[in-house]
PDB file of N, CA, C and O in Angstrom:
ATOM      1  N   MET A   1      88.596   4.290 -97.690  1.00 53.00           N
ATOM      2  CA  MET A   1      87.630   3.658 -99.132  1.00 53.00           C
ATOM      3  C   MET A   1      88.583   4.054 -99.928  1.00 53.00           C
ATOM      4  O   MET A   1      88.968   5.495-100.554  1.00 53.00           O
ATOM      5  N   LYS A   2      88.399   3.151-101.178  1.00 67.00           N
ATOM      6  CA  LYS A   2      89.323   3.352-102.346  1.00 67.00           C
ATOM      7  C   LYS A   2      88.042   3.484-102.943  1.00 67.00           C
ATOM      8  O   LYS A   2      87.341   2.807-103.485  1.00 67.00           O
ATOM      9  N   HIS A   3      88.631   4.729-104.566  1.00 75.00           N
ATOM     10  CA  HIS A   3      87.539   4.884-104.580  1.00 75.00           C
ATOM     11  C   HIS A   3      88.198   4.629-106.499  1.00 75.00           C
ATOM     12  O   HIS A   3      89.094   4.898-106.684  1.00 75.00           O
ATOM     13  N   GLU A   4      87.219   3.466-106.921  1.00 82.00           N
ATOM     14  CA  GLU A   4      88.019   3.360-108.600  1.00 82.00           C
ATOM     15  C   GLU A   4      86.978   3.574-109.528  1.00 82.00           C
ATOM     16  O   GLU A   4      86.308   3.186-109.259  1.00 82.00           O
ATOM     17  N   THR A   5      87.818   4.061-110.236  1.00 81.00           N
ATOM     18  CA  THR A   5      86.687   4.597-112.084  1.00 81.00           C
ATOM     19  C   THR A   5      86.679   3.116-112.411  1.00 81.00           C
ATOM     20  O   THR A   5      87.341   2.682-112.978  1.00 81.00           O
ATOM     21  N   PRO A   6      85.368   2.813-112.966  1.00 84.00           N
ATOM     22  CA  PRO A   6      84.645   1.646-113.756  1.00 84.00           C
ATOM     23  C   PRO A   6      85.350   1.858-114.917  1.00 84.00           C
ATOM     24  O   PRO A   6      85.766   3.117-115.767  1.00 84.00           O
ATOM     25  N   PRO A   7      85.636   0.321-115.386  1.00 85.00           N
ATOM     26  CA  PRO A   7      86.731   0.884-116.962  1.00 85.00           C
ATOM     27  C   PRO A   7      86.081   1.743-118.394  1.00 85.00           C
ATOM     28  O   PRO A   7      86.761   2.774-118.709  1.00 85.00           O
ATOM     29  N   ALA A   8      84.388   1.880-118.614  1.00 85.00           N
ATOM     30  CA  ALA A   8      84.162   2.325-119.806  1.00 85.00           C
ATOM     31  C   ALA A   8      84.534   3.960-119.066  1.00 85.00           C
ATOM     32  O   ALA A   8      84.449   4.468-120.723  1.00 85.00           O
ATOM     33  N   VAL A   9      84.256   5.042-118.009  1.00 86.00           N
ATOM     34  CA  VAL A   9      84.213   5.680-118.284  1.00 86.00           C
ATOM     35  C   VAL A   9      85.830   6.369-117.872  1.00 86.00           C
ATOM     36  O   VAL A   9      86.513   6.723-118.777  1.00 86.00           O
ATOM     37  N   PHE A  10      87.049   5.502-118.026  1.00 87.00           N
ATOM     38  CA  PHE A  10      88.842   5.686-117.715  1.00 87.00           C
ATOM     39  C   PHE A  10      88.534   5.537-119.407  1.00 87.00           C
ATOM     40  O   PHE A  10      89.264   6.217-119.647  1.00 87.00           O
ATOM     41  N   TRP A  11      87.784   4.189-120.013  1.00 89.00           N
ATOM     42  CA  TRP A  11      88.482   4.667-121.617  1.00 89.00           C
ATOM     43  C   TRP A  11      87.789   5.409-122.676  1.00 89.00           C
ATOM     44  O   TRP A  11      88.198   6.012-123.721  1.00 89.00           O
ATOM     45  N   ALA A  12      86.036   6.073-122.292  1.00 89.00           N
ATOM     46  CA  ALA A  12      85.696   7.430-122.010  1.00 89.00           C
ATOM     47  C   ALA A  12      86.510   8.645-122.228  1.00 89.00           C
ATOM     48  O   ALA A  12      86.649   9.403-123.316  1.00 89.00           O
ATOM     49  N   ARG A  13      87.036   8.617-120.966  1.00 90.00           N
ATOM     50  CA  ARG A  13      88.012   9.850-120.808  1.00 90.00           C
ATOM     51  C   ARG A  13      88.925   9.763-121.520  1.00 90.00           C
ATOM     52  O   ARG A  13      89.687  10.754-122.125  1.00 90.00           O
ATOM     53  N   ARG A  14      89.335   8.843-121.914  1.00 92.00           N
ATOM     54  CA  ARG A  14      91.125   9.023-122.632  1.00 92.00           C
ATOM     55  C   ARG A  14      90.738   9.016-123.976  1.00 92.00           C
ATOM     56  O   ARG A  14      91.342   9.678-125.101  1.00 92.00           O
ATOM     57  N   ALA A  15      89.357   8.217-124.626  1.00 91.00           N
ATOM     58  CA  ALA A  15      88.651   8.345-125.853  1.00 91.00           C
ATOM     59  C   ALA A  15      88.590  10.009-126.026  1.00 91.00           C
ATOM     60  O   ALA A  15      88.893  11.325-126.899  1.00 91.00           O
ATOM     61  N   GLY A  16      88.808  10.604-125.133  1.00 91.00           N
ATOM     62  CA  GLY A  16      87.381  12.838-125.061  1.00 91.00           C
ATOM     63  C   GLY A  16      89.167  13.342-125.719  1.00 91.00           C
ATOM     64  O   GLY A  16      89.270  14.000-125.880  1.00 91.00           O
ATOM     65  N   LEU A  17      90.175  13.346-124.789  1.00 92.00           N
ATOM     66  CA  LEU A  17      91.107  13.482-124.665  1.00 92.00           C
ATOM     67  C   LEU A  17      91.993  13.230-125.989  1.00 92.00           C
ATOM     68  O   LEU A  17      92.936  13.834-126.695  1.00 92.00           O
ATOM     69  N   ALA A  18      91.804  12.402-126.478  1.00 93.00           N
ATOM     70  CA  ALA A  18      92.641  11.275-128.128  1.00 93.00           C
ATOM     71  C   ALA A  18      91.878  12.312-129.108  1.00 93.00           C
ATOM     72  O   ALA A  18      92.441  13.437-129.464  1.00 93.00           O
ATOM     73  N   LEU A  19      90.543  12.587-128.977  1.00 92.00           N
ATOM     74  CA  LEU A  19      89.772  13.577-129.853  1.00 92.00           C
ATOM     75  C   LEU A  19      90.096  14.416-129.048  1.00 92.00           C
ATOM     76  O   LEU A  19      90.259  15.804-130.784  1.00 92.00           O
ATOM     77  N   ILE A  20      90.698  15.475-128.492  1.00 92.00           N
ATOM     78  CA  ILE A  20      91.124  16.765-127.955  1.00 92.00           C
ATOM     79  C   ILE A  20      92.240  16.760-128.608  1.00 92.00           C
ATOM     80  O   ILE A  20      92.112  18.461-129.306  1.00 92.00           O
ATOM     81  N   LEU A  21      92.992  16.372-128.793  1.00 92.00           N
ATOM     82  CA  LEU A  21      94.401  16.462-129.014  1.00 92.00           C
ATOM     83  C   LEU A  21      94.506  16.300-130.253  1.00 92.00           C
ATOM     84  O   LEU A  21      95.152  17.194-130.915  1.00 92.00           O
ATOM     85  N   THR A  22      93.569  14.623-131.609  1.00 90.00           N
ATOM     86  CA  THR A  22      93.227  15.730-132.930  1.00 90.00           C
ATOM     87  C   THR A  22      92.578  16.966-132.940  1.00 90.00           C
ATOM     88  O   THR A  22      93.368  17.082-133.770  1.00 90.00           O
ATOM     89  N   ALA A  23      92.296  17.183-132.931  1.00 89.00           N
ATOM     90  CA  ALA A  23      91.219  18.696-132.975  1.00 89.00           C
ATOM     91  C   ALA A  23      91.953  20.216-133.259  1.00 89.00           C
ATOM     92  O   ALA A  23      92.481  20.680-133.517  1.00 89.00           O
ATOM     93  N   ALA A  24      93.372  19.933-131.880  1.00 90.00           N
ATOM     94  CA  ALA A  24      94.309  20.348-131.572  1.00 90.00           C
ATOM     95  C   ALA A  24      95.483  20.255-132.626  1.00 90.00           C
ATOM     96  O   ALA A  24      95.927  21.576-133.450  1.00 90.00           O
ATOM     97  N   ALA A  25      95.584  19.340-133.569  1.00 89.00           N
ATOM     98  CA  ALA A  25      96.603  18.923-134.193  1.00 89.00           C
ATOM     99  C   ALA A  25      96.123  19.620-135.603  1.00 89.00           C
ATOM    100  O   ALA A  25      96.941  20.461-136.535  1.00 89.00           O
ATOM    101  N   MET A  26      94.872  19.084-136.234  1.00 84.00           N
ATOM    102  CA  MET A  26      94.332  19.604-136.982  1.00 84.00           C
ATOM    103  C   MET A  26      94.087  21.761-137.344  1.00 84.00           C
ATOM    104  O   MET A  26      94.362  22.242-137.882  1.00 84.00           O
ATOM    105  N   TYR A  27      93.879  21.996-135.874  1.00 83.00           N
ATOM    106  CA  TYR A  27      93.701  23.555-135.779  1.00 83.00           C
ATOM    107  C   TYR A  27      95.082  24.030-135.669  1.00 83.00           C
ATOM    108  O   TYR A  27      95.108  25.038-137.250  1.00 83.00           O
ATOM    109  N   THR A  28      96.298  23.373-135.887  1.00 85.00           N
ATOM    110  CA  THR A  28      97.725  23.589-135.893  1.00 85.00           C
ATOM    111  C   THR A  28      97.668  23.532-137.485  1.00 85.00           C
ATOM    112  O   THR A  28      98.305  24.511-137.292  1.00 85.00           O
ATOM    113  N   ALA A  29      97.355  22.340-137.724  1.00 81.00           N
ATOM    114  CA  ALA A  29      97.130  22.687-139.496  1.00 81.00           C
ATOM    115  C   ALA A  29      97.571  23.107-140.091  1.00 81.00           C
ATOM    116  O   ALA A  29      97.879  23.712-140.921  1.00 81.00           O
ATOM    117  N   PHE A  30      96.153  24.035-139.557  1.00 78.00           N
ATOM    118  CA  PHE A  30      95.260  24.928-140.667  1.00 78.00           C
ATOM    119  C   PHE A  30      96.675  26.545-141.159  1.00 78.00           C
ATOM    120  O   PHE A  30      96.824  27.443-141.562  1.00 78.00           O
ATOM    121  N   PHE A  31      97.529  26.711-139.736  1.00 77.00           N
ATOM    122  CA  PHE A  31      98.699  28.003-140.370  1.00 77.00           C
ATOM    123  C   PHE A  31      99.502  27.511-141.037  1.00 77.00           C
ATOM    124  O   PHE A  31      99.967  27.981-141.257  1.00 77.00           O
ATOM    125  N   PHE A  32      99.278  26.292-141.291  1.00 79.00           N
ATOM    126  CA  PHE A  32     100.189  25.955-142.755  1.00 79.00           C
ATOM    127  C   PHE A  32     100.104  25.540-143.578  1.00 79.00           C
ATOM    128  O   PHE A  32     100.578  24.920-144.376  1.00 79.00           O
ATOM    129  N   ALA A  33      98.815  26.045-143.635  1.00 73.00           N
ATOM    130  CA  ALA A  33      98.125  25.934-145.571  1.00 73.00           C
ATOM    131  C   ALA A  33      98.407  26.817-146.031  1.00 73.00           C
ATOM    132  O   ALA A  33      98.320  27.668-145.955  1.00 73.00           O
ATOM    133  N   PRO A  34      98.008  26.594-147.259  1.00 73.00           N
ATOM    134  CA  PRO A  34      98.991  27.769-148.002  1.00 73.00           C
ATOM    135  C   PRO A  34      97.414  28.603-148.219  1.00 73.00           C
ATOM    136  O   PRO A  34      96.176  27.952-148.013  1.00 73.00           O
ATOM    137  N   VAL A  35      97.687  30.209-148.157  1.00 72.00           N
ATOM    138  CA  VAL A  35      95.875  30.635-148.318  1.00 72.00           C
ATOM    139  C   VAL A  35      94.774  30.348-149.547  1.00 72.00           C
ATOM    140  O   VAL A  35      93.923  30.270-149.146  1.00 72.00           O
ATOM    141  N   ALA A  36      95.280  29.605-150.574  1.00 70.00           N
ATOM    142  CA  ALA A  36      94.486  29.139-151.481  1.00 70.00           C
ATOM    143  C   ALA A  36      94.131  28.282-151.089  1.00 70.00           C
ATOM    144  O   ALA A  36      92.616  27.845-151.579  1.00 70.00           O
ATOM    145  N   GLU A  37      94.423  26.777-150.296  1.00 67.00           N
ATOM    146  CA  GLU A  37      94.277  25.389-149.695  1.00 67.00           C
ATOM    147  C   GLU A  37      93.071  25.423-148.658  1.00 67.00           C
ATOM    148  O   GLU A  37      91.987  24.749-148.307  1.00 67.00           O
ATOM    149  N   THR A  38      92.889  27.046-147.777  1.00 63.00           N
ATOM    150  CA  THR A  38      91.981  27.510-146.664  1.00 63.00           C
ATOM    151  C   THR A  38      90.931  27.286-147.184  1.00 63.00           C
ATOM    152  O   THR A  38      89.555  27.384-146.853  1.00 63.00           O
ATOM    153  N   GLU A  39      89.811  27.412-148.193  1.00 74.00           N
ATOM    154  CA  GLU A  39      88.473  28.311-148.813  1.00 74.00           C
ATOM    155  C   GLU A  39      88.273  27.453-149.701  1.00 74.00           C
ATOM    156  O   GLU A  39      86.992  27.554-150.650  1.00 74.00           O
ATOM    157  N   THR A  40      88.931  26.253-149.480  1.00 77.00           N
ATOM    158  CA  THR A  40      88.322  24.970-150.656  1.00 77.00           C
ATOM    159  C   THR A  40      86.990  23.792-149.305  1.00 77.00           C
ATOM    160  O   THR A  40      86.870  24.565-148.539  1.00 77.00           O
ATOM    161  N   VAL A  41      86.536  22.975-149.976  1.00 78.00           N
ATOM    162  CA  VAL A  41      85.149  22.235-149.459  1.00 78.00           C
ATOM    163  C   VAL A  41      86.456  21.365-148.363  1.00 78.00           C
ATOM    164  O   VAL A  41      85.343  21.025-147.492  1.00 78.00           O
ATOM    165  N   THR A  42      87.532  20.897-148.420  1.00 78.00           N
ATOM    166  CA  THR A  42      88.090  20.474-147.850  1.00 78.00           C
ATOM    167  C   THR A  42      88.473  20.610-146.752  1.00 78.00           C
ATOM    168  O   THR A  42      88.373  20.109-144.956  1.00 78.00           O
ATOM    169  N   ALA A  43      88.736  22.261-146.375  1.00 77.00           N
ATOM    170  CA  ALA A  43      89.111  22.935-145.599  1.00 77.00           C
ATOM    171  C   ALA A  43      87.635  22.927-144.539  1.00 77.00           C
ATOM    172  O   ALA A  43      88.097  23.139-143.821  1.00 77.00           O
ATOM    173  N   ALA A  44      86.948  23.499-145.567  1.00 81.00           N
ATOM    174  CA  ALA A  44      85.647  23.942-144.173  1.00 81.00           C
ATOM    175  C   ALA A  44      84.986  21.873-143.771  1.00 81.00           C
ATOM    176  O   ALA A  44      84.750  22.370-142.819  1.00 81.00           O
ATOM    177  N   ALA A  45      85.613  21.026-144.643  1.00 83.00           N
ATOM    178  CA  ALA A  45      85.069  19.834-143.884  1.00 83.00           C
ATOM    179  C   ALA A  45      86.020  19.381-142.524  1.00 83.00           C
ATOM    180  O   ALA A  45      85.613  19.322-141.588  1.00 83.00           O
ATOM    181  N   ALA A  46      87.317  19.750-142.785  1.00 82.00           N
ATOM    182  CA  ALA A  46      88.216  20.009-141.865  1.00 82.00           C
ATOM    183  C   ALA A  46      87.562  19.916-140.882  1.00 82.00           C
ATOM    184  O   ALA A  46      88.121  20.197-139.576  1.00 82.00           O
ATOM    185  N   PHE A  47      87.439  21.742-141.097  1.00 83.00           N
ATOM    186  CA  PHE A  47      87.352  22.944-140.272  1.00 83.00           C
ATOM    187  C   PHE A  47      85.704  22.352-138.987  1.00 83.00           C
ATOM    188  O   PHE A  47      85.730  22.123-137.634  1.00 83.00           O
ATOM    189  N   TRP A  48      85.152  21.431-139.369  1.00 89.00           N
ATOM    190  CA  TRP A  48      83.824  20.825-139.203  1.00 89.00           C
ATOM    191  C   TRP A  48      83.855  20.325-138.387  1.00 89.00           C
ATOM    192  O   TRP A  48      83.259  19.478-136.829  1.00 89.00           O
ATOM    193  N   GLY A  49      84.990  19.253-139.231  1.00 87.00           N
ATOM    194  CA  GLY A  49      85.303  17.687-138.116  1.00 87.00           C
ATOM    195  C   GLY A  49      86.586  18.344-137.216  1.00 87.00           C
ATOM    196  O   GLY A  49      86.600  17.468-135.648  1.00 87.00           O
ATOM    197  N   MET A  50      86.932  19.168-137.382  1.00 89.00           N
ATOM    198  CA  MET A  50      87.490  19.634-136.000  1.00 89.00           C
ATOM    199  C   MET A  50      87.005  20.048-134.576  1.00 89.00           C
ATOM    200  O   MET A  50      87.399  19.918-133.878  1.00 89.00           O
ATOM    201  N   VAL A  51      85.316  21.003-135.251  1.00 91.00           N
ATOM    202  CA  VAL A  51      84.270  21.271-134.201  1.00 91.00           C
ATOM    203  C   VAL A  51      83.978  20.138-132.896  1.00 91.00           C
ATOM    204  O   VAL A  51      83.660  19.944-132.570  1.00 91.00           O
ATOM    205  N   SER A  52      83.809  19.232-134.108  1.00 92.00           N
ATOM    206  CA  SER A  52      82.955  18.452-134.098  1.00 92.00           C
ATOM    207  C   SER A  52      84.146  17.720-132.925  1.00 92.00           C
ATOM    208  O   SER A  52      83.421  16.951-131.908  1.00 92.00           O
ATOM    209  N   ALA A  53      85.435  17.222-133.201  1.00 91.00           N
ATOM    210  CA  ALA A  53      86.147  16.806-132.000  1.00 91.00           C
ATOM    211  C   ALA A  53      85.406  17.293-131.025  1.00 91.00           C
ATOM    212  O   ALA A  53      86.238  16.185-129.833  1.00 91.00           O
ATOM    213  N   TYR A  54      86.372  18.657-131.190  1.00 92.00           N
ATOM    214  CA  TYR A  54      86.311  19.047-129.493  1.00 92.00           C
ATOM    215  C   TYR A  54      84.987  18.816-129.319  1.00 92.00           C
ATOM    216  O   TYR A  54      85.498  19.016-127.836  1.00 92.00           O
ATOM    217  N   LEU A  55      83.928  18.943-129.255  1.00 93.00           N
ATOM    218  CA  LEU A  55      82.690  19.354-128.993  1.00 93.00           C
ATOM    219  C   LEU A  55      82.411  17.394-128.038  1.00 93.00           C
ATOM    220  O   LEU A  55      82.192  17.858-127.224  1.00 93.00           O
ATOM    221  N   ILE A  56      82.917  16.717-128.997  1.00 92.00           N
ATOM    222  CA  ILE A  56      82.399  15.364-128.467  1.00 92.00           C
ATOM    223  C   ILE A  56      83.895  14.800-127.672  1.00 92.00           C
ATOM    224  O   ILE A  56      83.438  14.412-126.347  1.00 92.00           O
ATOM    225  N   GLY A  57      85.159  15.296-128.064  1.00 91.00           N
ATOM    226  CA  GLY A  57      85.727  15.385-126.731  1.00 91.00           C
ATOM    227  C   GLY A  57      85.783  15.567-125.280  1.00 91.00           C
ATOM    228  O   GLY A  57      85.950  14.968-124.206  1.00 91.00           O
ATOM    229  N   THR A  58      84.887  17.289-125.013  1.00 90.00           N
ATOM    230  CA  THR A  58      84.980  17.724-124.214  1.00 90.00           C
ATOM    231  C   THR A  58      83.682  16.717-123.158  1.00 90.00           C
ATOM    232  O   THR A  58      83.812  16.784-122.576  1.00 90.00           O
ATOM    233  N   VAL A  59      82.653  16.613-123.943  1.00 91.00           N
ATOM    234  CA  VAL A  59      82.217  16.093-123.343  1.00 91.00           C
ATOM    235  C   VAL A  59      82.282  14.500-122.858  1.00 91.00           C
ATOM    236  O   VAL A  59      81.794  14.440-122.182  1.00 91.00           O
ATOM    237  N   LEU A  60      82.924  13.434-124.281  1.00 88.00           N
ATOM    238  CA  LEU A  60      83.858  12.717-123.247  1.00 88.00           C
ATOM    239  C   LEU A  60      84.917  13.263-121.625  1.00 88.00           C
ATOM    240  O   LEU A  60      84.498  12.080-120.818  1.00 88.00           O
ATOM    241  N   LEU A  61      85.449  13.830-122.355  1.00 86.00           N
ATOM    242  CA  LEU A  61      86.139  14.105-120.670  1.00 86.00           C
ATOM    243  C   LEU A  61      85.734  14.250-119.752  1.00 86.00           C
ATOM    244  O   LEU A  61      85.995  14.373-118.721  1.00 86.00           O
ATOM    245  N   PHE A  62      84.648  15.587-120.106  1.00 87.00           N
ATOM    246  CA  PHE A  62      84.136  16.049-118.662  1.00 87.00           C
ATOM    247  C   PHE A  62      82.449  16.185-118.054  1.00 87.00           C
ATOM    248  O   PHE A  62      82.795  16.493-117.351  1.00 87.00           O
ATOM    249  N   THR A  63      82.544  14.821-119.230  1.00 83.00           N
ATOM    250  CA  THR A  63      80.707  13.970-118.425  1.00 83.00           C
ATOM    251  C   THR A  63      81.260  13.561-117.060  1.00 83.00           C
ATOM    252  O   THR A  63      81.929  12.974-116.809  1.00 83.00           O
ATOM    253  N   PRO A  64      80.609  14.500-115.838  1.00 78.00           N
ATOM    254  CA  PRO A  64      80.655  14.061-114.491  1.00 78.00           C
ATOM    255  C   PRO A  64      79.901  12.730-114.193  1.00 78.00           C
ATOM    256  O   PRO A  64      78.844  12.220-114.822  1.00 78.00           O
ATOM    257  N   THR A  65      80.263  11.499-112.903  1.00 72.00           N
ATOM    258  CA  THR A  65      80.509  10.392-113.370  1.00 72.00           C
ATOM    259  C   THR A  65      79.952  10.068-111.575  1.00 72.00           C
ATOM    260  O   THR A  65      80.956  10.854-111.054  1.00 72.00           O
ATOM    261  N   LYS A  66      79.047   9.333-111.251  1.00 67.00           N
ATOM    262  CA  LYS A  66      79.209   8.239-109.870  1.00 67.00           C
ATOM    263  C   LYS A  66      79.392   7.219-109.593  1.00 67.00           C
ATOM    264  O   LYS A  66      80.274   6.779-110.465  1.00 67.00           O
TER     265      LYS A  66
END
């Protein structure tokens, strides 16, 4: 019996993985930012963008399908 993943599920999982990798890159970028730069509105927006990317990526990657 051949188990084939539907194309929509395949691409949703790849999108989830890409979002998680993007969020991980944003997380590592915080370590190289100057201290004064980490307390700006831009840094706060980047942080919440990173959190959102982790959450959406996790949902896309790990949602069970039939």
